[in-house]
Amino acid sequence: MKIKNPVFIKSAAAKDGFYITPKPLVAVAGKSNVGKSSLINMLANNRKLARTSVTPGRTRLVNYFDFGDFVLADLPGYGFARVSKDEKLAWARLTDSFFAEHKITLLLSLIDIRHPPTEDDKTLVNYLYHYAVPFTLIATKADKLPKTRVKPAIAALAAELKVGVGNVMAASAVTGAGREEILAEIERMIAAE
């Protein structure tokens, strides 16, 4: 799949601002600071498309991007401890509304390859199974591990989250590793619709 000139479409803070499109929709979800924006930029081959920050919890809206053959939605990060309970609840309501209002072709569920899944990660995967949302796990920050530890880390994530090892892809926004595999999976899911 070739990505040409992806562009930011809009942000939505509530259901009435969601972007409804006839194009296939790919969503990106994960805990705060897992590398969602960096992954989007890697897929776009444009370091400035999605705003990145070293401060966790910066994505507080649903951000939509046009990737040509599909629209990509960046969901707010979850699990960030330094926000109020009210703000966490607002993010949860926004995400619930997003899943209720959109038909998702594929959800990319991001998990930091260096750490075991959190309870929030497990909750998301269980939610996706329960509602039959197609998803692939993306093990981000693979460049932070020695190459010999990547496959065992993927196997451990797969076992912990009860998915097949083939449903977990290692990725690195720094090196670009995993980009072609992720785009191929998106293309496969679009073709299967």
XYZ file of N, CA, C and O in Angstrom:
772
model
N 0.848 -1.175 0.000
C 0.000 0.000 0.000
C 0.892 1.237 0.000
O 1.788 1.359 0.831
N 0.632 2.129 -0.911
C 1.373 3.386 -0.999
C 0.565 4.492 -0.339
O -0.629 4.639 -0.611
N 1.198 5.251 0.509
C 0.558 6.378 1.186
C 1.096 7.655 0.545
O 2.300 7.888 0.529
N 0.181 8.461 0.004
C 0.590 9.703 -0.643
C -0.118 10.890 -0.003
O -1.340 10.938 0.038
N 0.659 11.800 0.501
C 0.157 13.074 1.026
C -0.983 12.949 2.034
O -2.042 13.536 1.851
N -0.801 12.205 3.113
C -1.855 12.157 4.130
C -2.026 13.538 4.767
O -1.065 14.300 4.873
N -3.257 13.853 5.144
C -3.554 15.168 5.709
C -4.429 15.043 6.949
O -5.220 14.107 7.072
N -4.277 15.986 7.849
C -5.146 16.096 9.022
C -6.513 16.569 8.548
O -6.611 17.495 7.737
N -7.579 15.942 9.056
C -8.939 16.347 8.684
C -9.527 17.240 9.756
O -9.893 18.382 9.505
N -9.654 16.698 10.978
C -10.278 17.458 12.065
C -10.090 16.734 13.382
O -9.721 15.561 13.409
N -10.403 17.434 14.465
C -10.442 16.856 15.806
C -11.874 16.891 16.307
O -12.645 17.773 15.933
N -12.208 15.948 17.162
C -13.549 15.911 17.746
C -13.437 15.727 19.246
O -12.740 14.838 19.726
N -14.164 16.577 19.977
C -14.181 16.497 21.436
C -15.421 15.776 21.933
O -15.505 15.412 23.098
N -16.383 15.558 21.035
C -17.645 14.914 21.414
C -18.253 14.245 20.188
O -17.829 14.475 19.052
N -19.265 13.440 20.458
C -19.931 12.654 19.417
C -20.404 13.514 18.243
O -20.275 13.117 17.084
N -20.936 14.699 18.530
C -21.464 15.532 17.445
C -20.362 16.081 16.538
O -20.657 16.609 15.465
N -19.114 15.925 16.926
C -18.012 16.379 16.087
C -17.320 15.272 15.314
O -16.362 15.515 14.582
N -17.787 14.017 15.486
C -17.142 12.903 14.803
C -17.183 13.089 13.289
O -18.124 13.660 12.742
N -16.163 12.568 12.645
C -16.059 12.615 11.186
C -16.590 11.296 10.637
O -16.021 10.236 10.884
N -17.676 11.373 9.920
C -18.282 10.180 9.329
C -17.877 10.136 7.866
O -18.023 11.119 7.137
N -17.364 8.995 7.439
C -16.813 8.875 6.097
C -17.216 7.535 5.481
O -17.350 6.547 6.201
N -17.375 7.502 4.156
C -17.623 6.210 3.507
C -16.330 5.392 3.342
O -16.377 4.208 3.049
N -15.192 6.020 3.559
C -13.909 5.316 3.434
C -13.731 4.348 4.596
O -14.280 4.557 5.681
N -12.923 3.310 4.408
C -12.590 2.437 5.537
C -11.935 3.251 6.657
O -11.194 4.204 6.393
N -12.240 2.866 7.893
C -11.717 3.588 9.052
C -10.776 2.688 9.841
O -11.142 1.586 10.238
N -9.562 3.176 10.048
C -8.559 2.509 10.868
C -8.375 3.375 12.111
O -8.184 4.587 12.003
N -8.456 2.768 13.281
C -8.292 3.518 14.524
C -7.014 3.080 15.225
O -6.564 1.947 15.079
N -6.434 4.011 15.982
C -5.223 3.744 16.753
C -5.548 4.010 18.220
O -6.020 5.093 18.570
N -5.317 3.002 19.070
C -5.608 3.133 20.501
C -4.434 2.603 21.308
O -3.683 1.739 20.851
N -4.295 3.120 22.509
C -3.236 2.661 23.402
C -3.118 3.591 24.579
O -3.683 4.678 24.598
N -2.346 3.140 25.569
C -2.195 3.966 26.756
C -1.367 5.220 26.429
O -0.683 5.276 25.407
N -1.451 6.176 27.302
C -0.713 7.424 27.121
C 0.779 7.145 26.997
O 1.329 6.308 27.705
N 1.410 7.827 26.062
C 2.853 7.779 25.838
C 3.352 6.452 25.264
O 4.528 6.134 25.361
N 2.454 5.686 24.632
C 2.860 4.418 24.020
C 3.422 4.620 22.613
O 4.058 3.735 22.067
N 3.187 5.806 22.036
C 3.734 6.099 20.717
C 2.707 6.132 19.603
O 3.042 5.868 18.441
N 1.451 6.482 19.923
C 0.404 6.531 18.896
C 0.728 7.560 17.826
O 0.692 7.243 16.626
N 1.040 8.771 18.229
C 1.332 9.831 17.254
C 2.585 9.500 16.447
O 2.628 9.725 15.230
N 3.586 8.942 17.096
C 4.813 8.562 16.383
C 4.527 7.470 15.354
O 5.058 7.500 14.237
N 3.666 6.516 15.703
C 3.302 5.463 14.752
C 2.546 6.048 13.563
O 2.808 5.691 12.407
N 1.624 6.951 13.834
C 0.877 7.594 12.742
C 1.841 8.319 11.811
O 1.744 8.201 10.588
N 2.783 9.046 12.383
C 3.768 9.751 11.558
C 4.623 8.780 10.757
O 4.957 9.048 9.603
N 4.968 7.643 11.355
C 5.753 6.638 10.635
C 4.951 6.087 9.459
O 5.462 5.972 8.348
N 3.678 5.752 9.697
C 2.848 5.232 8.608
C 2.678 6.261 7.500
O 2.664 5.910 6.322
N 2.573 7.534 7.889
C 2.402 8.618 6.916
C 3.700 8.986 6.226
O 3.690 9.669 5.208
N 4.817 8.536 6.799
C 6.138 8.956 6.331
C 6.266 10.477 6.385
O 6.774 11.127 5.483
N 5.739 11.034 7.493
C 5.716 12.481 7.700
C 5.808 12.726 9.206
O 4.842 12.494 9.932
N 6.945 13.184 9.676
C 7.176 13.352 11.116
C 6.322 14.433 11.762
O 6.287 14.536 12.986
N 5.650 15.245 10.958
C 4.906 16.366 11.527
C 3.393 16.262 11.352
O 2.675 17.198 11.664
N 2.897 15.121 10.859
C 1.457 15.003 10.629
C 0.684 15.004 11.954
O -0.215 15.801 12.153
N 1.043 14.104 12.855
C 0.404 14.038 14.177
C 1.363 14.648 15.196
O 2.557 14.383 15.155
N 0.820 15.435 16.091
C 1.668 16.074 17.103
C 2.146 15.048 18.114
O 1.350 14.291 18.670
N 3.448 15.036 18.346
C 4.027 14.141 19.340
C 4.464 14.957 20.550
O 4.706 16.157 20.443
N 4.540 14.278 21.676
C 4.962 14.951 22.901
C 5.597 13.934 23.828
O 5.208 12.768 23.847
N 6.569 14.389 24.600
C 7.148 13.512 25.624
C 6.255 13.493 26.858
O 6.416 12.658 27.735
N 5.298 14.417 26.919
C 4.371 14.475 28.038
C 3.199 13.547 27.768
O 2.488 13.731 26.785
N 2.965 12.538 28.620
C 1.834 11.632 28.408
C 0.507 12.368 28.504
O 0.378 13.360 29.207
N -0.495 11.850 27.793
C -1.849 12.380 27.911
C -2.125 13.590 27.059
O -3.083 14.321 27.308
N -1.331 13.836 26.025
C -1.528 15.031 25.200
C -2.709 14.883 24.242
O -3.380 15.860 23.944
N -2.948 13.673 23.738
C -4.070 13.472 22.829
C -5.333 13.326 23.668
O -5.528 12.328 24.339
N -6.183 14.352 23.618
C -7.397 14.345 24.429
C -8.645 14.362 23.566
O -9.754 14.367 24.082
N -8.451 14.386 22.263
C -9.550 14.414 21.306
C -9.389 13.236 20.366
O -8.352 12.587 20.336
N -10.415 12.969 19.571
C -10.260 12.030 18.462
C -9.767 12.858 17.286
O -10.415 13.829 16.884
N -8.600 12.504 16.761
C -8.020 13.224 15.622
C -8.121 12.352 14.379
O -7.726 11.190 14.405
N -8.645 12.931 13.295
C -8.855 12.195 12.049
C -7.854 12.647 10.993
O -7.591 13.849 10.842
N -7.340 11.670 10.244
C -6.375 11.926 9.172
C -6.820 11.176 7.921
O -7.241 10.015 8.002
N -6.703 11.825 6.768
C -7.024 11.177 5.493
C -5.746 10.586 4.920
O -4.805 11.311 4.608
N -5.722 9.270 4.797
C -4.572 8.552 4.253
C -4.816 8.105 2.816
O -4.136 7.222 2.314
N -5.790 8.697 2.142
C -6.074 8.336 0.756
C -7.064 7.198 0.669
O -8.259 7.411 0.499
N -6.589 5.961 0.819
C -7.460 4.791 0.725
C -8.260 4.544 2.000
O -9.178 3.726 2.009
N -7.903 5.212 3.078
C -8.610 5.046 4.344
C -8.462 6.304 5.192
O -7.621 7.158 4.930
N -9.312 6.404 6.200
C -9.215 7.469 7.196
C -8.680 6.832 8.462
O -9.096 5.729 8.844
N -7.740 7.497 9.102
C -7.158 7.014 10.346
C -7.640 7.905 11.487
O -7.611 9.128 11.370
N -8.093 7.282 12.572
C -8.541 8.017 13.756
C -7.617 7.710 14.922
O -7.397 6.544 15.257
N -7.066 8.752 15.515
C -6.190 8.644 16.683
C -7.042 8.902 17.921
O -7.563 10.006 18.110
N -7.200 7.872 18.760
C -8.032 7.985 19.958
C -7.219 8.515 21.139
O -5.998 8.323 21.187
N -7.885 9.148 22.112
C -7.159 9.612 23.291
C -6.489 8.450 24.017
O -7.040 7.349 24.072
N -5.305 8.703 24.570
C -4.608 7.683 25.340
C -5.332 7.400 26.637
O -6.038 8.247 27.170
N -5.169 6.190 27.126
C -5.801 5.827 28.390
C -4.722 5.505 29.422
O -3.559 5.321 29.096
N -5.150 5.477 30.684
C -4.265 5.044 31.749
C -3.321 6.102 32.285
O -2.426 5.791 33.061
N -3.516 7.364 31.907
C -2.621 8.409 32.396
C -3.072 8.860 33.784
O -4.196 9.298 33.970
N -2.196 8.741 34.765
C -2.572 8.951 36.168
C -2.693 10.424 36.558
O -3.358 10.745 37.527
N -2.066 11.330 35.827
C -2.002 12.718 36.277
C -3.121 13.606 35.748
O -2.926 14.791 35.528
N -4.280 13.038 35.518
C -5.435 13.847 35.168
C -6.544 13.528 36.161
O -6.533 12.494 36.815
N -7.511 14.426 36.228
C -8.598 14.228 37.180
C -9.478 13.051 36.773
O -9.499 12.636 35.617
N -10.227 12.536 37.748
C -11.172 11.452 37.457
C -12.212 11.913 36.442
O -12.628 11.147 35.579
N -12.643 13.176 36.550
C -13.628 13.707 35.603
C -13.088 13.689 34.177
O -13.809 13.341 33.247
N -11.817 14.058 34.034
C -11.223 14.053 32.700
C -11.079 12.627 32.172
O -11.351 12.356 30.998
N -10.687 11.695 33.030
C -10.609 10.286 32.616
C -11.972 9.777 32.167
O -12.092 9.074 31.168
N -13.019 10.140 32.917
C -14.374 9.726 32.541
C -14.791 10.345 31.219
O -15.434 9.690 30.394
N -14.425 11.595 30.993
C -14.761 12.257 29.719
C -14.080 11.538 28.559
O -14.690 11.326 27.502
N -12.800 11.160 28.738
C -12.088 10.426 27.686
C -12.762 9.085 27.430
O -12.926 8.656 26.294
N -13.154 8.396 28.514
C -13.804 7.082 28.371
C -15.130 7.218 27.630
O -15.440 6.412 26.744
N -15.911 8.240 27.962
C -17.191 8.456 27.268
C -16.968 8.766 25.794
O -17.691 8.268 24.931
N -15.951 9.570 25.509
C -15.635 9.910 24.121
C -15.264 8.646 23.346
O -15.747 8.422 22.231
N -14.443 7.796 23.936
C -14.017 6.562 23.274
C -15.197 5.615 23.090
O -15.363 5.021 22.016
N -16.043 5.458 24.108
C -17.229 4.612 23.978
C -18.132 5.103 22.847
O -18.632 4.307 22.051
N -18.343 6.417 22.790
C -19.164 6.988 21.718
C -18.536 6.726 20.351
O -19.233 6.414 19.391
N -17.208 6.819 20.292
C -16.507 6.572 19.027
C -16.800 5.156 18.527
O -17.163 4.951 17.376
N -16.662 4.164 19.412
C -16.909 2.777 19.011
C -18.369 2.554 18.624
O -18.661 1.776 17.726
N -19.289 3.251 19.289
C -20.709 3.089 18.981
C -21.086 3.711 17.640
O -21.976 3.214 16.951
N -20.401 4.779 17.255
C -20.787 5.536 16.066
C -20.050 5.154 14.787
O -20.464 5.532 13.701
N -18.943 4.437 14.888
C -18.127 4.146 13.714
C -18.059 2.649 13.422
O -18.013 1.842 14.345
N -18.014 2.323 12.151
C -17.693 0.962 11.717
C -16.183 0.950 11.497
O -15.671 1.654 10.629
N -15.479 0.159 12.275
C -14.018 0.170 12.241
C -13.515 -1.001 11.402
O -13.848 -2.157 11.676
N -12.733 -0.688 10.398
C -12.141 -1.717 9.549
C -11.050 -2.460 10.307
O -10.941 -3.681 10.224
N -10.234 -1.715 11.049
C -9.146 -2.303 11.824
C -8.759 -1.342 12.936
O -8.644 -0.143 12.700
N -8.561 -1.887 14.127
C -8.044 -1.095 15.223
C -6.622 -1.557 15.505
O -6.382 -2.757 15.661
N -5.710 -0.617 15.529
C -4.321 -0.905 15.894
C -4.195 -0.615 17.386
O -4.285 0.532 17.818
N -4.036 -1.668 18.176
C -3.927 -1.540 19.629
C -2.443 -1.544 19.990
O -1.763 -2.554 19.833
N -1.946 -0.408 20.453
C -0.520 -0.239 20.710
C -0.153 -0.580 22.145
O -0.845 -0.177 23.085
N 0.950 -1.328 22.281
C 1.474 -1.708 23.591
C 2.996 -1.566 23.530
O 3.620 -1.990 22.553
N 3.580 -0.976 24.537
C 5.030 -0.826 24.612
C 5.650 -2.215 24.782
O 5.361 -2.914 25.758
N 6.499 -2.598 23.844
C 7.095 -3.945 23.828
C 7.936 -4.230 25.080
O 8.137 -5.374 25.454
N 8.388 -3.185 25.765
C 9.292 -3.358 26.909
C 8.583 -3.704 28.212
O 9.229 -4.070 29.184
N 7.246 -3.571 28.210
C 6.509 -3.737 29.465
C 5.359 -4.727 29.309
O 4.771 -4.828 28.237
N 4.999 -5.419 30.386
C 3.817 -6.283 30.312
C 2.566 -5.429 30.119
O 2.551 -4.253 30.501
N 1.522 -6.001 29.536
C 0.286 -5.234 29.348
C -0.286 -4.782 30.690
O -0.215 -5.510 31.681
N -0.858 -3.592 30.688
C -1.517 -3.076 31.889
C -2.942 -3.632 31.947
O -3.435 -4.224 30.984
N -3.598 -3.415 33.075
C -5.010 -3.808 33.179
C -5.845 -3.067 32.141
O -6.792 -3.633 31.591
N -5.503 -1.805 31.860
C -6.226 -1.048 30.834
C -6.029 -1.676 29.452
O -6.967 -1.739 28.655
N -4.810 -2.144 29.152
C -4.549 -2.825 27.881
C -5.428 -4.073 27.764
O -6.036 -4.336 26.723
N -5.487 -4.849 28.845
C -6.285 -6.077 28.851
C -7.769 -5.761 28.690
O -8.487 -6.457 27.970
N -8.222 -4.701 29.351
C -9.617 -4.296 29.238
C -9.959 -3.937 27.799
O -11.013 -4.328 27.282
N -9.065 -3.188 27.135
C -9.318 -2.824 25.741
C -9.409 -4.067 24.863
O -10.339 -4.202 24.061
N -8.471 -4.985 24.990
C -8.486 -6.192 24.166
C -9.756 -7.004 24.421
O -10.406 -7.480 23.480
N -10.164 -7.126 25.683
C -11.410 -7.839 25.999
C -12.615 -7.137 25.382
O -13.534 -7.787 24.877
N -12.619 -5.819 25.425
C -13.688 -5.023 24.805
C -13.746 -5.307 23.305
O -14.822 -5.528 22.750
N -12.586 -5.310 22.644
C -12.532 -5.543 21.201
C -13.030 -6.940 20.851
O -13.771 -7.116 19.869
N -12.638 -7.930 21.640
C -13.151 -9.289 21.425
C -14.668 -9.326 21.614
O -15.397 -9.879 20.793
N -15.135 -8.729 22.710
C -16.564 -8.775 23.042
C -17.425 -8.159 21.937
O -18.481 -8.692 21.604
N -16.971 -7.037 21.388
C -17.751 -6.339 20.362
C -17.312 -6.685 18.940
O -17.734 -6.047 17.988
N -16.468 -7.693 18.813
C -16.014 -8.198 17.505
C -15.416 -7.090 16.634
O -15.695 -6.996 15.444
N -14.592 -6.258 17.250
C -13.875 -5.212 16.511
C -12.561 -5.825 16.017
O -11.770 -6.308 16.828
N -12.320 -5.844 14.703
C -11.063 -6.415 14.206
C -9.869 -5.596 14.705
O -9.887 -4.367 14.630
N -8.851 -6.280 15.220
C -7.704 -5.544 15.739
C -6.417 -6.314 15.526
O -6.406 -7.527 15.356
N -5.334 -5.562 15.557
C -3.981 -6.098 15.538
C -3.211 -5.389 16.638
O -3.353 -4.174 16.818
N -2.415 -6.140 17.387
C -1.574 -5.532 18.416
C -0.278 -5.055 17.786
O 0.362 -5.789 17.031
N 0.107 -3.834 18.097
C 1.363 -3.271 17.623
C 2.265 -3.063 18.838
O 1.941 -2.294 19.742
N 3.369 -3.789 18.861
C 4.337 -3.683 19.957
C 5.317 -2.570 19.586
O 6.229 -2.765 18.789
N 5.097 -1.396 20.164
C 5.879 -0.210 19.810
C 7.232 -0.203 20.518
O 7.474 -0.964 21.442
N 8.082 0.687 20.051
C 9.397 0.956 20.644
C 10.312 -0.261 20.584
O 11.140 -0.489 21.475
N 10.170 -1.057 19.509
C 10.969 -2.277 19.356
C 12.456 -1.971 19.249
O 13.288 -2.830 19.563
N 12.805 -0.759 18.843
C 14.221 -0.379 18.750
C 14.878 -0.288 20.129
O 16.107 -0.291 20.234
N 14.079 -0.246 21.184
C 14.617 -0.120 22.543
C 15.077 -1.465 23.117
O 15.667 -1.503 24.192
N 14.769 -2.557 22.401
C 15.198 -3.888 22.847
C 16.269 -4.425 21.915
O 16.242 -4.147 20.715
N 17.182 -5.246 22.436
C 18.097 -5.946 21.526
C 17.273 -6.847 20.587
O 16.235 -7.383 20.990
N 17.739 -7.006 19.364
C 16.988 -7.787 18.369
C 16.658 -9.187 18.867
O 15.600 -9.726 18.546
N 17.546 -9.780 19.660
C 17.306 -11.139 20.152
C 16.162 -11.209 21.166
O 15.659 -12.292 21.448
N 15.742 -10.070 21.711
C 14.665 -10.064 22.711
C 13.310 -9.690 22.128
O 12.286 -9.765 22.824
N 13.273 -9.297 20.843
C 12.008 -8.855 20.244
C 11.013 -10.012 20.123
O 9.868 -9.899 20.574
N 11.435 -11.131 19.539
C 10.499 -12.263 19.371
C 9.999 -12.800 20.706
O 8.801 -13.041 20.861
N 10.867 -13.006 21.706
C 10.344 -13.450 23.009
C 9.375 -12.440 23.635
O 8.393 -12.840 24.269
N 9.632 -11.149 23.456
C 8.741 -10.122 24.013
C 7.377 -10.177 23.318
O 6.331 -10.047 23.974
N 7.378 -10.386 22.009
C 6.115 -10.509 21.265
C 5.350 -11.746 21.744
O 4.136 -11.695 21.964
N 6.047 -12.856 21.912
C 5.408 -14.087 22.387
C 4.790 -13.882 23.778
O 3.680 -14.353 24.054
N 5.500 -13.158 24.640
C 4.990 -12.901 25.993
C 3.740 -12.018 25.944
O 2.761 -12.283 26.652
N 3.758 -10.972 25.110
C 2.575 -10.108 24.963
C 1.393 -10.910 24.437
O 0.271 -10.779 24.929
N 1.643 -11.728 23.413
C 0.574 -12.536 22.818
C -0.040 -13.472 23.860
O -1.265 -13.582 23.953
N 0.803 -14.119 24.648
C 0.307 -15.045 25.669
C -0.503 -14.305 26.732
O -1.588 -14.746 27.122
N 0.018 -13.174 27.174
C -0.645 -12.400 28.233
C -2.010 -11.887 27.773
O -2.965 -11.842 28.553
N -2.114 -11.515 26.493
C -3.367 -10.946 25.978
C -4.224 -11.968 25.238
O -5.254 -11.628 24.672
N -3.759 -13.221 25.224
C -4.524 -14.323 24.638
C -4.830 -14.096 23.152
O -5.963 -14.248 22.699
N -3.793 -13.719 22.411
C -3.903 -13.586 20.958
C -2.797 -14.423 20.329
O -1.817 -14.775 20.987
N -2.952 -14.727 19.065
C -1.908 -15.453 18.361
C -0.670 -14.597 18.169
O -0.779 -13.376 18.016
N 0.483 -15.219 18.163
C 1.737 -14.484 17.965
C 1.701 -13.733 16.629
O 2.224 -12.630 16.514
N 1.029 -14.303 15.634
C 0.911 -13.642 14.334
C 0.051 -12.400 14.355
O 0.045 -11.625 13.393
N -0.683 -12.181 15.453
C -1.512 -10.978 15.583
C -0.795 -9.860 16.328
O -1.427 -8.895 16.740
N 0.504 -10.012 16.551
C 1.304 -8.982 17.208
C 2.438 -8.602 16.259
O 3.183 -9.471 15.804
N 2.546 -7.321 15.960
C 3.610 -6.833 15.074
C 4.519 -5.890 15.838
O 4.043 -4.971 16.495
N 5.822 -6.117 15.733
C 6.790 -5.198 16.340
C 6.956 -3.994 15.429
O 6.950 -4.124 14.202
N 7.093 -2.824 16.037
C 7.255 -1.601 15.255
C 8.185 -0.634 15.973
O 8.284 -0.649 17.204
N 8.824 0.201 15.189
C 9.663 1.266 15.733
C 9.506 2.505 14.873
O 9.809 2.477 13.679
N 9.039 3.571 15.477
C 8.927 4.831 14.753
C 10.313 5.409 14.475
O 10.488 6.184 13.537
N 11.304 5.020 15.258
C 12.667 5.521 15.075
C 13.306 4.916 13.829
O 13.889 5.619 13.006
N 13.181 3.598 13.680
C 13.832 2.914 12.552
C 12.901 2.672 11.370
O 13.351 2.340 10.278
N 11.592 2.795 11.593
C 10.617 2.496 10.543
C 10.265 1.018 10.474
O 9.469 0.602 9.622
N 10.822 0.212 11.364
C 10.539 -1.220 11.369
C 9.050 -1.459 11.595
O 8.434 -0.820 12.441
N 8.484 -2.360 10.816
C 7.081 -2.715 10.943
C 6.141 -1.922 10.060
O 4.987 -2.296 9.895
N 6.624 -0.836 9.469
C 5.743 0.020 8.663
C 5.073 -0.749 7.530
O 3.852 -0.711 7.373
N 5.855 -1.442 6.739
C 5.299 -2.146 5.576
C 4.339 -3.248 6.008
O 3.301 -3.460 5.370
N 4.658 -3.951 7.089
C 3.793 -5.019 7.575
C 2.451 -4.469 8.058
O 1.394 -5.053 7.798
N 2.488 -3.340 8.760
C 1.245 -2.731 9.252
C 0.403 -2.250 8.080
O -0.809 -2.494 8.024
N 1.027 -1.580 7.114
C 0.278 -1.114 5.942
C -0.291 -2.285 5.148
O -1.412 -2.209 4.631
N 0.445 -3.393 5.072
C -0.054 -4.578 4.363
C -1.283 -5.148 5.090
O -2.241 -5.596 4.443
N -1.268 -5.134 6.433
C -2.415 -5.622 7.196
C -3.619 -4.713 6.995
O -4.756 -5.182 6.860
N -3.391 -3.397 6.983
C -4.487 -2.460 6.714
C -5.070 -2.733 5.330
O -6.292 -2.819 5.163
N -4.207 -2.899 4.346
C -4.654 -3.165 2.973
C -5.454 -4.466 2.914
O -6.487 -4.543 2.254
N -4.985 -5.485 3.613
C -5.689 -6.779 3.634
C -7.077 -6.635 4.244
O -8.060 -7.174 3.722
N -7.180 -5.897 5.328
C -8.478 -5.720 5.984
C -9.437 -4.882 5.137
O -10.644 -5.139 5.112
N -8.896 -3.896 4.429
C -9.740 -3.092 3.533
C -10.284 -3.968 2.406
O -11.463 -3.924 2.067
N -9.411 -4.802 1.844
C -9.817 -5.683 0.743
C -10.852 -6.712 1.196
O -11.699 -7.134 0.411
N -10.825 -7.087 2.471
C -11.739 -8.103 2.994
C -13.144 -7.548 3.278
O -14.078 -8.314 3.492
N -13.300 -6.237 3.284
C -14.612 -5.638 3.599
C -15.618 -5.885 2.492
O -15.351 -5.914 1.352
